[in-house]
Backbone as CSV, one residue per row, in Angstrom:
resi,resn,N_x,N_y,N_z,CA_x,CA_y,CA_z,C_x,C_y,C_z
1,MET,-2.934,-21.429,15.568,-4.002,-20.468,15.645,-3.442,-19.187,16.248
2,GLY,-3.936,-18.055,15.805,-3.472,-16.787,16.334,-4.477,-15.687,16.076
3,VAL,-4.177,-14.537,16.607,-5.011,-13.348,16.430,-4.119,-12.255,15.861
4,ILE,-4.630,-11.531,14.878,-3.865,-10.450,14.269,-4.809,-9.314,13.909
5,SER,-4.295,-8.117,13.939,-5.102,-6.951,13.567,-5.140,-6.823,12.046
6,PRO,-6.143,-6.119,11.517,-6.171,-5.903,10.067,-4.906,-5.210,9.558
7,ALA,-4.400,-4.243,10.319,-3.174,-3.553,9.897,-1.998,-4.518,9.887
8,GLY,-1.913,-5.371,10.884,-0.847,-6.367,10.926,-0.949,-7.346,9.770
9,LEU,-2.155,-7.736,9.446,-2.383,-8.665,8.338,-1.915,-8.062,7.020
10,ARG,-2.173,-6.774,6.825,-1.764,-6.111,5.579,-0.251,-5.987,5.452
11,GLN,0.475,-6.152,6.543,1.933,-6.029,6.507,2.630,-7.352,6.191
12,LEU,1.872,-8.432,6.162,2.483,-9.738,5.914,2.823,-9.906,4.440
13,PRO,3.895,-10.642,4.143,4.249,-10.885,2.744,3.201,-11.781,2.072
14,PRO,3.034,-11.648,0.753,2.021,-12.422,0.028,2.121,-13.932,0.256
15,GLU,3.338,-14.458,0.335,3.487,-15.908,0.527,2.963,-16.356,1.892
16,THR,3.025,-15.490,2.870,2.465,-15.806,4.188,0.948,-15.687,4.149
17,LEU,0.443,-14.645,3.493,-1.006,-14.452,3.390,-1.689,-15.644,2.731
18,GLU,-1.016,-16.258,1.758,-1.588,-17.413,1.063,-1.814,-18.593,1.997
19,GLN,-1.081,-18.657,3.088,-1.175,-19.783,4.015,-2.158,-19.537,5.157
20,ILE,-2.733,-18.353,5.217,-3.608,-18.000,6.334,-5.052,-18.335,6.010
21,GLN,-5.703,-18.960,6.974,-7.131,-19.231,6.875,-7.825,-18.486,8.016
22,VAL,-8.765,-17.622,7.673,-9.481,-16.846,8.687,-10.546,-17.731,9.313
23,PHE,-10.471,-17.870,10.620,-11.422,-18.686,11.372,-12.615,-17.846,11.808
24,ALA,-12.362,-16.631,12.268,-13.427,-15.740,12.723,-12.927,-14.304,12.685
25,GLU,-13.841,-13.384,12.539,-13.503,-11.964,12.582,-14.184,-11.343,13.784
26,LEU,-13.426,-10.577,14.526,-13.951,-9.886,15.700,-14.441,-8.501,15.292
27,PRO,-15.298,-7.886,16.108,-15.731,-6.520,15.782,-14.532,-5.581,15.705
28,GLN,-14.610,-4.623,14.806,-13.512,-3.673,14.666,-13.476,-2.724,15.855
29,VAL,-12.280,-2.456,16.310,-12.048,-1.484,17.376,-10.862,-0.625,16.948
30,PRO,-10.761,0.572,17.483,-9.599,1.395,17.142,-8.302,0.675,17.509
31,ALA,-7.309,0.796,16.642,-6.036,0.117,16.883,-5.283,0.725,18.061
32,LEU,-5.452,2.000,18.267,-4.723,2.698,19.317,-5.535,3.907,19.746
33,ILE,-5.649,4.084,21.033,-6.368,5.242,21.560,-5.431,5.998,22.491
34,TRP,-5.297,7.287,22.249,-4.504,8.153,23.121,-5.455,8.796,24.115
35,ILE,-5.108,8.733,25.381,-5.928,9.311,26.438,-5.070,10.301,27.216
36,VAL,-5.613,11.471,27.473,-4.889,12.505,28.206,-5.410,12.555,29.637
37,HIS,-4.501,12.521,30.583,-4.867,12.608,31.999,-5.484,13.981,32.277
38,PRO,-6.490,14.041,33.152,-7.119,15.333,33.463,-6.134,16.424,33.886
39,ARG,-5.015,16.049,34.492,-4.019,17.062,34.880,-3.386,17.738,33.666
40,MET,-3.535,17.143,32.490,-2.939,17.703,31.274,-3.973,18.434,30.420
41,LYS,-5.063,18.833,31.022,-6.155,19.483,30.291,-5.660,20.645,29.432
42,GLN,-4.758,21.448,29.956,-4.265,22.606,29.198,-3.491,22.192,27.953
43,GLU,-2.836,21.045,27.993,-2.055,20.583,26.846,-2.872,19.732,25.878
44,ALA,-4.068,19.311,26.271,-4.851,18.344,25.493,-5.130,18.823,24.072
45,ASP,-5.577,20.049,23.896,-5.895,20.543,22.556,-4.656,20.591,21.673
46,ARG,-3.550,21.024,22.242,-2.293,21.095,21.475,-1.831,19.694,21.068
47,LEU,-1.915,18.746,21.997,-1.531,17.367,21.691,-2.439,16.768,20.625
48,GLN,-3.736,17.001,20.759,-4.681,16.477,19.773,-4.383,17.028,18.383
49,ALA,-4.169,18.321,18.283,-3.867,18.939,16.989,-2.586,18.365,16.396
50,ALA,-1.567,18.192,17.215,-0.292,17.648,16.724,-0.460,16.221,16.224
51,LEU,-1.187,15.396,16.966,-1.389,14.008,16.546,-2.201,13.926,15.254
52,LEU,-3.238,14.753,15.146,-4.076,14.723,13.946,-3.347,15.267,12.722
53,GLN,-2.366,16.139,12.897,-1.606,16.711,11.782,-0.361,15.900,11.430
54,PHE,-0.020,14.932,12.255,1.224,14.178,12.086,1.360,13.573,10.690
55,ALA,0.281,13.020,10.139,0.350,12.364,8.826,0.742,13.328,7.712
56,LYS,0.556,14.618,7.924,0.871,15.618,6.899,2.308,16.120,6.984
57,THR,3.040,15.692,8.005,4.432,16.115,8.154,5.349,15.143,7.414
58,PRO,6.571,15.557,7.060,7.505,14.620,6.425,7.737,13.371,7.282
59,GLU,7.831,13.562,8.593,8.029,12.410,9.486,6.805,11.503,9.479
60,GLY,5.627,12.101,9.435,4.398,11.314,9.394,4.265,10.535,8.100
61,VAL,4.594,11.176,6.981,4.557,10.490,5.682,5.486,9.287,5.708
62,GLN,6.682,9.474,6.233,7.646,8.373,6.322,7.132,7.277,7.252
63,PHE,6.582,7.658,8.382,6.065,6.688,9.343,4.953,5.842,8.727
64,TYR,3.966,6.490,8.112,2.834,5.750,7.563,3.204,4.959,6.315
65,ALA,4.245,5.366,5.601,4.700,4.590,4.444,5.281,3.254,4.879
66,GLY,5.753,3.181,6.125,6.392,1.963,6.613,5.468,1.002,7.326
67,ASN,4.168,1.290,7.359,3.228,0.369,8.001,1.881,0.439,7.290
68,ALA,0.927,-0.298,7.782,-0.379,-0.358,7.119,-1.392,0.625,7.690
69,TYR,-0.982,1.435,8.640,-1.911,2.415,9.199,-2.094,3.577,8.234
70,LYS,-3.234,4.237,8.313,-3.554,5.307,7.373,-3.468,6.687,7.990
71,GLY,-3.514,6.780,9.288,-3.476,8.068,9.950,-4.195,8.001,11.279
72,MET,-4.392,9.158,11.871,-5.096,9.242,13.148,-6.372,10.038,12.952
73,ARG,-7.359,9.733,13.777,-8.625,10.448,13.753,-9.213,10.399,15.147
74,LEU,-10.230,11.204,15.372,-10.900,11.183,16.661,-11.712,9.897,16.789
75,VAL,-11.723,9.331,17.967,-12.521,8.138,18.229,-13.976,8.571,18.402
76,THR,-14.905,7.727,17.943,-16.327,8.070,18.057,-16.885,7.575,19.390
77,PRO,-17.968,8.181,19.859,-18.604,7.688,21.089,-19.017,6.218,20.978
78,GLU,-19.463,5.803,19.800,-19.849,4.403,19.604,-18.654,3.474,19.776
79,GLU,-17.503,3.880,19.252,-16.298,3.064,19.407,-15.906,2.951,20.874
80,LEU,-15.990,4.051,21.594,-15.671,4.008,23.026,-16.622,3.077,23.766
81,ARG,-17.916,3.161,23.454,-18.888,2.275,24.112,-18.604,0.814,23.791
82,SER,-18.147,0.530,22.577,-17.866,-0.861,22.203,-16.714,-1.446,23.016
83,LEU,-15.899,-0.594,23.622,-14.761,-1.043,24.422,-15.084,-1.150,25.909
84,ASP,-16.288,-0.747,26.318,-16.642,-0.737,27.741,-16.424,-2.086,28.414
85,ARG,-16.896,-3.151,27.806,-16.770,-4.484,28.412,-15.302,-4.854,28.611
86,SER,-14.505,-4.620,27.587,-13.077,-4.934,27.690,-12.399,-4.061,28.734
87,ALA,-12.771,-2.792,28.797,-12.166,-1.885,29.776,-12.481,-2.335,31.198
88,ARG,-13.705,-2.771,31.433,-14.068,-3.262,32.771,-13.236,-4.491,33.138
89,GLU,-13.028,-5.381,32.185,-12.249,-6.594,32.448,-10.786,-6.253,32.719
90,VAL,-10.221,-5.344,31.952,-8.834,-4.925,32.185,-8.705,-4.300,33.570
91,LYS,-9.639,-3.450,33.933,-9.608,-2.815,35.253,-9.682,-3.869,36.353
92,ARG,-10.541,-4.868,36.178,-10.672,-5.942,37.167,-9.355,-6.701,37.309
93,LEU,-8.726,-7.021,36.193,-7.465,-7.761,36.228,-6.345,-6.940,36.862
94,ILE,-6.309,-5.654,36.575,-5.284,-4.789,37.177,-5.460,-4.728,38.687
95,GLN,-6.686,-4.624,39.135,-6.941,-4.536,40.573,-6.565,-5.828,41.294
96,ARG,-6.612,-6.961,40.600,-6.244,-8.247,41.202,-4.749,-8.486,41.197
97,SER,-4.024,-7.742,40.375,-2.578,-7.965,40.252,-1.870,-7.662,41.565
98,PRO,-0.843,-8.491,41.876,-0.078,-8.256,43.117,0.759,-6.993,43.040
């Protein structure tokens, strides 16, 4: 038994996919979220623009051709709210760590 992301699943070879049985599907969440520290406020807009334009660059085209991701986009408020429970649990676990 294991857990895999949709992007990871799309990267598996067909012979492996044939052997997989889906037991359950979890709610979709963003695969990756970039967060800018408040001290970087002045750089935030520039970083956001660069990340959102990356797929249109030769390096971005090459990067996305080698995986199942399609590009980057802004996260929605609903997506952020859907992660609240998990974020609280991660914070709790970090605070307990030695």
